[in-house]
Structure formats: structure tokens, C-alpha cells
Short mmCIF file of C-alpha atoms in Angstrom, two decimals:
data_model
loop_
_atom_site.label_atom_id
_atom_site.label_comp_id
_atom_site.label_asym_id
_atom_site.label_seq_id
_atom_site.Cartn_x
_atom_site.Cartn_y
_atom_site.Cartn_z
CA MET A 1 -8.59 -70.68 -67.60
CA THR A 2 -7.02 -68.70 -64.62
CA ASP A 3 -3.96 -67.48 -64.00
CA ARG A 4 -2.54 -69.14 -61.49
CA SER A 5 0.08 -66.49 -60.94
CA GLU A 6 -2.25 -64.61 -58.79
CA ASP A 7 -2.81 -67.26 -55.45
CA GLN A 8 1.58 -67.47 -55.62
CA PRO A 9 3.28 -65.57 -52.87
CA ALA A 10 5.70 -62.54 -54.57
CA ASP A 11 9.38 -62.93 -54.26
CA PRO A 12 10.94 -61.37 -51.86
CA GLY A 13 13.75 -61.67 -53.77
CA PRO A 14 16.46 -63.09 -52.21
CA GLU A 15 18.11 -62.79 -48.37
CA PRO A 16 20.38 -60.36 -47.07
CA THR A 17 23.54 -62.41 -46.03
CA VAL A 18 27.40 -60.72 -45.04
CA GLY A 19 29.77 -62.94 -46.00
CA GLY A 20 27.74 -65.66 -47.01
CA ALA A 21 25.22 -65.78 -44.66
CA LYS A 22 22.02 -65.07 -43.79
CA VAL A 23 21.30 -62.05 -41.55
CA ALA A 24 16.97 -61.72 -40.49
CA ALA A 25 15.43 -57.93 -41.91
CA PRO A 26 15.79 -55.84 -39.32
CA SER A 27 12.22 -55.99 -37.78
CA SER A 28 9.14 -52.59 -37.64
CA THR A 29 10.31 -52.74 -33.82
CA GLU A 30 14.66 -52.31 -34.65
CA ALA A 31 13.73 -49.29 -36.86
CA LEU A 32 11.84 -47.47 -35.21
CA ARG A 33 13.85 -48.21 -32.04
CA VAL A 34 16.20 -46.77 -34.05
CA ALA A 35 15.23 -43.97 -36.21
CA GLY A 36 13.72 -43.15 -31.89
CA ALA A 37 17.09 -42.82 -30.77
CA ARG A 38 18.39 -41.06 -33.80
CA GLY A 39 15.55 -38.20 -33.12
CA ALA A 40 16.90 -38.25 -29.62
CA LYS A 41 20.00 -37.66 -30.70
CA ALA A 42 18.66 -35.08 -33.24
CA LEU A 43 17.24 -33.67 -30.00
CA LEU A 44 20.15 -32.79 -27.88
CA SER A 45 22.74 -31.69 -30.65
CA ALA A 46 19.85 -29.77 -31.07
CA TYR A 47 19.73 -28.00 -27.59
CA SER A 48 23.86 -28.83 -26.68
CA GLY A 49 24.16 -26.38 -29.50
CA GLU A 50 25.44 -22.90 -29.16
CA HIS A 51 21.38 -21.45 -30.09
CA GLY A 52 20.07 -24.35 -27.89
CA ILE A 53 21.69 -23.19 -24.55
CA TYR A 54 21.32 -19.45 -25.26
CA GLY A 55 17.85 -20.22 -25.85
CA VAL A 56 17.19 -21.68 -22.35
CA VAL A 57 19.37 -19.29 -20.99
CA LEU A 58 16.46 -16.15 -22.66
CA VAL A 59 13.74 -18.96 -22.86
CA THR A 60 14.96 -19.17 -17.63
CA ALA A 61 15.51 -15.07 -17.91
CA LEU A 62 12.22 -13.93 -20.44
CA ILE A 63 10.20 -15.79 -17.69
CA GLY A 64 12.05 -15.20 -14.44
CA ALA A 65 11.60 -11.15 -15.71
CA GLU A 66 7.51 -11.72 -16.20
CA ILE A 67 7.30 -13.13 -11.79
CA GLU A 68 4.94 -9.34 -12.10
CA ALA A 69 2.42 -11.15 -15.00
CA PRO A 70 -1.12 -11.35 -13.94
CA THR A 71 -1.70 -15.13 -15.40
CA ASP A 72 1.25 -17.34 -16.95
CA LEU A 73 -0.43 -16.66 -20.14
CA ASP A 74 0.63 -13.37 -20.25
CA VAL A 75 4.74 -15.12 -20.02
CA ILE A 76 3.31 -17.57 -22.14
CA TRP A 77 3.07 -14.18 -24.89
CA PHE A 78 5.87 -13.11 -23.45
CA VAL A 79 8.37 -15.55 -23.44
CA ALA A 80 7.03 -16.98 -27.27
CA GLY A 81 7.30 -13.40 -29.38
CA THR A 82 10.21 -12.26 -28.03
CA VAL A 83 11.94 -16.03 -28.87
CA GLY A 84 10.09 -15.84 -32.18
CA VAL A 85 11.56 -12.10 -32.76
CA PHE A 86 15.16 -13.49 -31.73
CA TRP A 87 14.46 -16.46 -33.65
CA LEU A 88 13.81 -14.75 -36.23
CA ALA A 89 16.92 -11.78 -35.73
CA HIS A 90 19.21 -15.13 -36.54
CA ILE A 91 18.10 -16.13 -38.92
CA TYR A 92 18.16 -12.87 -40.68
CA ALA A 93 21.84 -12.93 -40.59
CA ALA A 94 22.85 -15.36 -40.96
CA VAL A 95 20.60 -14.95 -44.51
CA VAL A 96 22.51 -11.81 -44.74
CA ALA A 97 26.25 -13.51 -43.24
CA SER A 98 25.59 -15.70 -45.84
CA ARG A 99 25.74 -13.35 -48.80
CA SER A 100 29.16 -12.63 -47.38
CA ARG A 101 30.01 -16.27 -48.98
CA ARG A 102 31.98 -16.91 -52.07
CA PRO A 103 30.89 -18.39 -54.28
CA VAL A 104 26.56 -16.88 -52.60
CA PRO A 105 25.13 -19.81 -51.78
CA PRO A 106 21.58 -19.94 -53.39
CA LEU A 107 18.96 -17.47 -50.69
CA HIS A 108 17.05 -19.90 -49.83
CA GLU A 109 20.01 -21.67 -48.53
CA GLY A 110 21.14 -19.60 -47.04
CA ILE A 111 17.55 -19.31 -44.97
CA ARG A 112 17.86 -23.59 -44.45
CA ASP A 113 21.40 -23.39 -43.29
CA GLY A 114 19.82 -20.07 -40.77
CA VAL A 115 17.16 -22.46 -40.07
CA ARG A 116 18.98 -25.39 -38.98
CA HIS A 117 21.65 -23.11 -37.04
CA SER A 118 19.42 -21.61 -34.65
CA GLY A 119 16.18 -24.10 -34.71
CA GLY A 120 16.95 -24.47 -30.29
CA MET A 121 16.22 -21.15 -30.13
CA ALA A 122 13.16 -22.33 -30.82
CA LEU A 123 13.08 -25.23 -29.17
CA ALA A 124 14.35 -24.06 -26.04
CA MET A 125 11.02 -22.93 -25.16
CA LEU A 126 8.69 -25.96 -25.42
CA ILE A 127 9.51 -27.09 -22.42
CA PRO A 128 8.66 -24.39 -20.34
CA VAL A 129 6.02 -22.99 -22.21
CA PHE A 130 3.89 -26.41 -21.79
CA LEU A 131 4.72 -25.84 -18.01
CA LEU A 132 3.70 -22.82 -18.39
CA ALA A 133 0.12 -24.18 -20.07
CA THR A 134 -0.89 -26.34 -17.59
CA GLY A 135 -1.12 -23.33 -15.69
CA THR A 136 -3.81 -21.49 -17.81
CA TRP A 137 -5.17 -25.20 -17.98
CA GLY A 138 -5.99 -25.87 -14.58
CA VAL A 139 -4.06 -28.90 -14.68
CA LEU A 140 -1.38 -26.59 -11.82
CA ASP A 141 -1.85 -23.86 -9.88
CA GLU A 142 -0.53 -20.96 -11.74
CA TRP A 143 1.90 -20.54 -9.08
CA THR A 144 3.41 -23.87 -9.06
CA ALA A 145 2.94 -23.76 -13.18
CA TYR A 146 5.76 -20.36 -12.79
CA PHE A 147 8.23 -21.52 -10.98
CA LEU A 148 8.49 -25.40 -12.79
CA ALA A 149 8.37 -23.56 -15.99
CA LEU A 150 11.62 -21.61 -14.42
CA GLY A 151 13.31 -24.13 -12.23
CA SER A 152 12.88 -26.44 -16.47
CA GLY A 153 15.74 -24.22 -17.78
CA VAL A 154 18.42 -24.67 -14.21
CA VAL A 155 17.84 -28.24 -15.10
CA ILE A 156 18.07 -28.56 -18.81
CA LEU A 157 21.18 -26.98 -18.40
CA GLY A 158 22.47 -29.54 -16.23
CA LEU A 159 21.68 -32.00 -17.83
CA ILE A 160 23.58 -30.82 -20.46
CA GLY A 161 27.03 -30.09 -18.27
CA PHE A 162 26.47 -34.09 -17.75
CA LEU A 163 25.26 -35.62 -21.15
CA ASN A 164 27.91 -33.49 -22.96
CA ALA A 165 30.77 -34.94 -20.27
CA ARG A 166 29.52 -38.32 -20.34
CA ARG A 167 29.70 -38.78 -24.32
CA ASN A 168 33.41 -36.64 -24.22
CA GLY A 169 33.81 -40.01 -21.86
CA ALA A 170 34.59 -37.85 -18.35
CA THR A 171 34.15 -40.51 -14.67
CA TRP A 172 31.19 -40.06 -12.90
CA PRO A 173 32.71 -37.56 -10.00
CA TRP A 174 33.99 -35.12 -13.07
CA ARG A 175 30.92 -35.18 -14.63
CA VAL A 176 28.87 -34.31 -11.45
CA LEU A 177 31.04 -31.02 -11.40
CA GLY A 178 30.28 -30.54 -15.11
CA VAL A 179 27.39 -31.26 -13.84
CA LEU A 180 27.40 -28.57 -11.49
CA ALA A 181 29.84 -25.79 -13.45
CA THR A 182 27.36 -25.94 -15.47
CA THR A 183 24.45 -24.84 -13.51
CA LEU A 184 25.85 -22.69 -11.51
CA LEU A 185 26.70 -20.29 -14.73
CA GLY A 186 23.88 -20.72 -16.01
CA LEU A 187 22.11 -19.59 -12.93
CA LEU A 188 24.50 -16.78 -13.14
CA VAL A 189 23.81 -16.17 -17.16
CA ILE A 190 19.80 -15.74 -16.21
CA GLY A 191 20.45 -13.82 -12.96
CA LEU A 192 22.06 -11.75 -15.17
CA SER A 193 20.00 -11.58 -17.71
CA ILE A 194 16.94 -10.88 -15.00
CA LEU A 195 18.52 -8.02 -14.21
CA VAL A 196 19.14 -6.30 -17.46
CA HIS A 197 15.65 -7.01 -18.17
#
């Protein structure tokens, strides 16, 4: 005798309701859209945080200081190495500072917090390094890739200024002013950093 229960479709359970009314379950497309929006928000938060902005300025200054480098690959190694050292230094500082809190958190929490807070610094080099890589791969001329990478930092700073102004509910004139202020101040700091390096 065969078990007919295998032929029956599985019971999906009760349909979701709100106030007694049936609600359609979210589709996979909707779930992907929500996940994408969350990812974009997390990325923006990482870039517009203190460490992300510092990272953009640092990376742009390092690229500007390496204008005499023989190839874009040399610039990539210099930027990645320097940012890597600074990133580790920030994690180290976060771990040491966490030892002064009471109660003292476990070591892994100090490391995790340091990595999370300084993550924007590592993210800041992804776009410029990718643009530099297009020169090493032969997709673009090396000088074109170099100046695109250099300019990307300025564009990112301007975009951060615009998005912060929009997020704060500023009107269009103030958003434009936010872009100008963020970009010009960023250029000033980048120029000073290039002189120091």
C-alpha cells in the first residue's frame, strides 16, 4: 500500500495577516531590493564615517604624492601598503584603548570593534585602486587611470557632502553648498598631505 501523503503538497502554514487582513509574502525580488538598500546604506555609512573620510583623504594624498612613480602598479603597492599599515595601527589603538574600559571587554571584542570602526579606511582605497588597476591591465592608458584614481577621491568627498546634506533634509542650495564645502576643504587637506609626504 502506498503512502498518499507524499503526493500531497506541503502545508505552507497560515498566511500572514495584519489586523485580520491577508498580506502577501515578500517576493524574492523585494527581498533582494531590501538587502541591496541595506548594503548601500552600510557602504555609505562606512564611507561617510570619520575613518572613511580620513581614508579617502589619505588615499588621494598618497596617489598624488606618487606622481613620479614609474607605473600604476607601483602606486597600487604604495597605497595598499601604506593604508594597510595605518589600518592596522587604528585597530591596534582601538584594542589598547579598550583595555582601559571597566569592565575590560574580551580581547576579541576589542579587535572586532577596531576592525568595524576603521573599516571605512580600507574601503576608501577600493575605487582608486580599481581605477589604477585598469591602467596596469591595459584597459586604460596609465596616465588616464592615474588621474581618474586621483580625481575619484575628490568626487567621493563631494558625493559624501551632498548625501549628508540630503540626509539632513537640506534644500538644494544647501546641498550644493555642502558639495562645494566638502570638496574644497578636502582638496585643501589633500594638498597639504601631499606636501607633507
